[in-house]
């Protein structure tokens, strides 16, 4: 920690050391998969740097790891002209195409000997990263190959992109080229989160990565799981690599994630073997792989071979077919989601596809089933969207026997039996009963999840038991759980029970956005909750905000706003929030928003007793809104808030002509300040 006795030079040195250290641990963790320290230790370093930078904003550098959380929103993207064009690749689909490719090269090169390398073809978004004197200067997309978008701010949030090259003496110019992608797992999680929040799913990881890079708000990008693999260079100065193998090693040495495998091949027969071997490995990578790239290894030959209009002659892509499988749809069952959505699920005769056995596939909704005319008993083709999420892509209608059954969504929730209904304008059918056990378990699990209240130890099995046992009927009940109650449950030793109780207690201090997200309000994801925290002082302000106010917030549309308002209007939910507060869950915004907040520049002095809150609470509300609180009245005081039986401060205020607010006026000022367009 920065202690009182440090000098500015000490602080600067410490910050530089922390930055280097954190970047090194970032690389070890994200790129090399070989962390040296525990997450907590990493968090400690990170928090120290953040605190240091907060206390001394002049110490912040553009390449500080703390900048990875995303900077200010952009109006639009600037354009970047690529010093060397970003070309694309010719595709091949058959082994004979590869032999033709080899024959062409041999014709062009005559007797000159050469070798090949084979690498996975990553299905992502091509980017160029330009480093000036080792620091990331510009990150851009391919665009039309000559001019791309400047997406530097977004790319800086990607942990596998070094902000500085790991080299004592980096080359003055170094442009790494490669692919930004969304790992398959992250893609599945993001889509699940979007589905829960009522947002449309991305069709595959590549679309998700491309859509994310195009967002104008880097803070949202920072919350999305993006990775990068670099496999090529553009413009560079003062470095040369004789072969692709050397280049790959150099990229890794600089701290990039390079292609995980590279086969060196003496001839085209070896290339064909490598392409075949790679195909077998495709499902083991965290990225989607849509083929292999075959490159001439010796870089001195690249210029000799040159390029055609759109692609270099010295490399070619070999595309793999997406895997599909045929199976029988045995049954359509209906699942109930945390927010009550009834989702039809295809129960399939188990079949191998894209590296795993699939026995269920989502059918999205009733309309989708109608459109594809999917019936129970049909033979169907399934494919994994983005190699991850199994989907029924086609019905083999010629195989119908006439015994297939048309499916209808149930009119009642299959879990609680209460009526399920389709609201106007929505495709989803929902169970509206929040106490529906299906939703309660999911709700509690969501409430406790890492992205929400982050309660350690409250796993699925435990949630099952506490809900089934009637110990928990809503999230506020969690805070009443005792070690005695929990240690009576299955697989719960006293010690683990204590840990759970401690974990629940610790969650009382979570940031406001986590509580908002944890409430499981329909359409409100973690990101919207964060936006809310940036604009509201506390939960009360949110719960009493009319939808028109909510709609003024960035990224909050009418649907989300209406959903929050509907949630807040229900007595049951107001009661829940009241009980959460009563049990000590903090429900105030943690930070003063960047830029100062609506009470910026105002200094308050509080005197006398307020009816609706303590003076401490009032002070906190003022600070959250960007104002200052002083203990005595002076010329700098802009407002005195006078409660019952005010002291001499009120007299002094009157003498100095300072504006005096009574409690009602003060409360009105707080309410008026809660959402202000300038407060971003
Ligand atoms: S080499 C001339 N190596 O696939 C540009 N490209 O479909 C080729 N890609 O434009 C650069 N993995 O965006 C190369 N290991 C790899 C690759 C790769 C994916 C992308 C790249 C290229 C596209 C062509």
Short mmCIF file of N, CA and C and ligand atoms in Angstrom, two decimals, residues 86-89 91 119-126 142 178-179 231-232 259 290 293 295 310-312 314-315 317 319, ligand 1:
data_model
loop_
_atom_site.label_atom_id
_atom_site.label_comp_id
_atom_site.label_asym_id
_atom_site.label_seq_id
_atom_site.Cartn_x
_atom_site.Cartn_y
_atom_site.Cartn_z
N UNK A 86 -4.06 -5.89 -45.62
CA UNK A 86 -4.41 -7.14 -44.95
C UNK A 86 -5.19 -7.98 -45.95
N UNK A 87 -4.53 -9.01 -46.44
CA UNK A 87 -5.14 -9.81 -47.50
C UNK A 87 -5.99 -10.92 -46.89
N UNK A 88 -6.60 -11.70 -47.74
CA UNK A 88 -7.28 -12.89 -47.20
C UNK A 88 -6.67 -14.13 -47.85
N UNK A 89 -7.28 -15.26 -47.61
CA UNK A 89 -6.68 -16.52 -48.06
C UNK A 89 -7.55 -17.18 -49.10
N UNK A 91 -9.29 -20.45 -50.37
CA UNK A 91 -9.76 -21.64 -49.66
C UNK A 91 -9.62 -22.89 -50.51
N UNK A 119 -0.94 -24.79 -39.61
CA UNK A 119 -1.46 -24.23 -38.34
C UNK A 119 -2.97 -24.31 -38.32
N UNK A 120 -3.56 -24.28 -37.12
CA UNK A 120 -5.03 -24.18 -37.08
C UNK A 120 -5.49 -22.85 -37.67
N UNK A 121 -6.62 -22.89 -38.33
CA UNK A 121 -7.23 -21.66 -38.82
C UNK A 121 -8.28 -21.25 -37.81
N UNK A 122 -8.03 -20.13 -37.16
CA UNK A 122 -8.89 -19.68 -36.06
C UNK A 122 -10.06 -18.90 -36.65
N UNK A 123 -11.27 -19.27 -36.26
CA UNK A 123 -12.44 -18.61 -36.82
C UNK A 123 -12.83 -17.43 -35.95
N UNK A 124 -12.18 -16.31 -36.21
CA UNK A 124 -12.45 -15.12 -35.40
C UNK A 124 -12.49 -13.90 -36.29
N UNK A 125 -11.98 -12.81 -35.76
CA UNK A 125 -11.98 -11.54 -36.48
C UNK A 125 -10.53 -11.10 -36.62
N UNK A 126 -10.11 -10.84 -37.87
CA UNK A 126 -8.71 -10.47 -38.09
C UNK A 126 -8.43 -9.07 -37.55
N UNK A 142 -9.57 -5.53 -40.00
CA UNK A 142 -9.12 -5.60 -41.38
C UNK A 142 -9.85 -4.58 -42.26
N UNK A 178 -3.34 -11.12 -36.35
CA UNK A 178 -3.92 -12.38 -35.89
C UNK A 178 -5.42 -12.27 -35.76
N UNK A 179 -5.93 -13.05 -34.83
CA UNK A 179 -7.37 -13.24 -34.77
C UNK A 179 -7.87 -12.99 -33.36
N UNK A 231 -0.59 -14.69 -35.42
CA UNK A 231 0.12 -15.68 -36.24
C UNK A 231 0.94 -15.05 -37.35
N UNK A 232 0.93 -13.73 -37.46
CA UNK A 232 1.64 -13.10 -38.59
C UNK A 232 2.12 -11.72 -38.20
N UNK A 259 -0.33 -19.48 -32.31
CA UNK A 259 -1.09 -20.71 -32.57
C UNK A 259 -0.58 -21.85 -31.69
N UNK A 290 -12.01 -23.43 -38.12
CA UNK A 290 -12.78 -23.80 -39.31
C UNK A 290 -11.90 -24.39 -40.39
N UNK A 293 -4.36 -23.72 -41.96
CA UNK A 293 -3.68 -22.81 -42.88
C UNK A 293 -2.32 -23.42 -43.20
N UNK A 295 1.33 -22.82 -44.92
CA UNK A 295 2.18 -21.69 -45.29
C UNK A 295 3.56 -22.18 -45.70
N UNK A 310 -6.08 -10.86 -54.26
CA UNK A 310 -6.61 -10.83 -52.91
C UNK A 310 -5.86 -11.68 -51.88
N UNK A 311 -4.95 -12.53 -52.37
CA UNK A 311 -4.31 -13.38 -51.36
C UNK A 311 -2.87 -13.74 -51.75
N UNK A 312 -2.04 -13.99 -50.73
CA UNK A 312 -0.66 -14.38 -50.99
C UNK A 312 -0.60 -15.76 -51.65
N UNK A 314 1.77 -17.85 -51.26
CA UNK A 314 2.55 -18.80 -50.48
C UNK A 314 1.77 -19.44 -49.34
N UNK A 315 0.50 -19.11 -49.26
CA UNK A 315 -0.30 -19.78 -48.23
C UNK A 315 -1.72 -20.03 -48.71
N UNK A 317 -5.76 -21.81 -47.33
CA UNK A 317 -6.56 -22.38 -46.23
C UNK A 317 -7.17 -23.69 -46.69
N UNK A 319 -10.42 -25.87 -45.63
CA UNK A 319 -11.60 -25.73 -44.76
C UNK A 319 -12.18 -27.09 -44.40
S1 LIG B 1 -2.30 -16.27 -42.20
C1 LIG B 1 -3.36 -13.37 -45.82
N1 LIG B 1 -2.91 -17.93 -40.30
O1 LIG B 1 -8.39 -16.65 -41.84
C2 LIG B 1 -3.93 -13.42 -44.46
N2 LIG B 1 -4.64 -16.59 -41.19
O2 LIG B 1 -10.08 -16.99 -44.18
C3 LIG B 1 -3.76 -14.78 -43.86
N3 LIG B 1 -6.82 -16.90 -40.07
O3 LIG B 1 -7.60 -13.59 -43.37
C4 LIG B 1 -2.95 -14.72 -42.65
N4 LIG B 1 -6.13 -18.39 -38.64
O4 LIG B 1 -7.94 -13.68 -40.76
C5 LIG B 1 -3.36 -17.00 -41.15
N5 LIG B 1 -3.26 -19.41 -38.56
C6 LIG B 1 -3.73 -18.48 -39.40
C7 LIG B 1 -5.08 -18.07 -39.40
C8 LIG B 1 -5.51 -17.13 -40.31
C9 LIG B 1 -7.16 -17.68 -39.06
C10 LIG B 1 -7.78 -16.00 -40.76
C11 LIG B 1 -7.19 -14.73 -41.29
C12 LIG B 1 -7.43 -14.83 -42.78
C13 LIG B 1 -8.66 -15.67 -42.81
C14 LIG B 1 -8.91 -16.26 -44.17
#
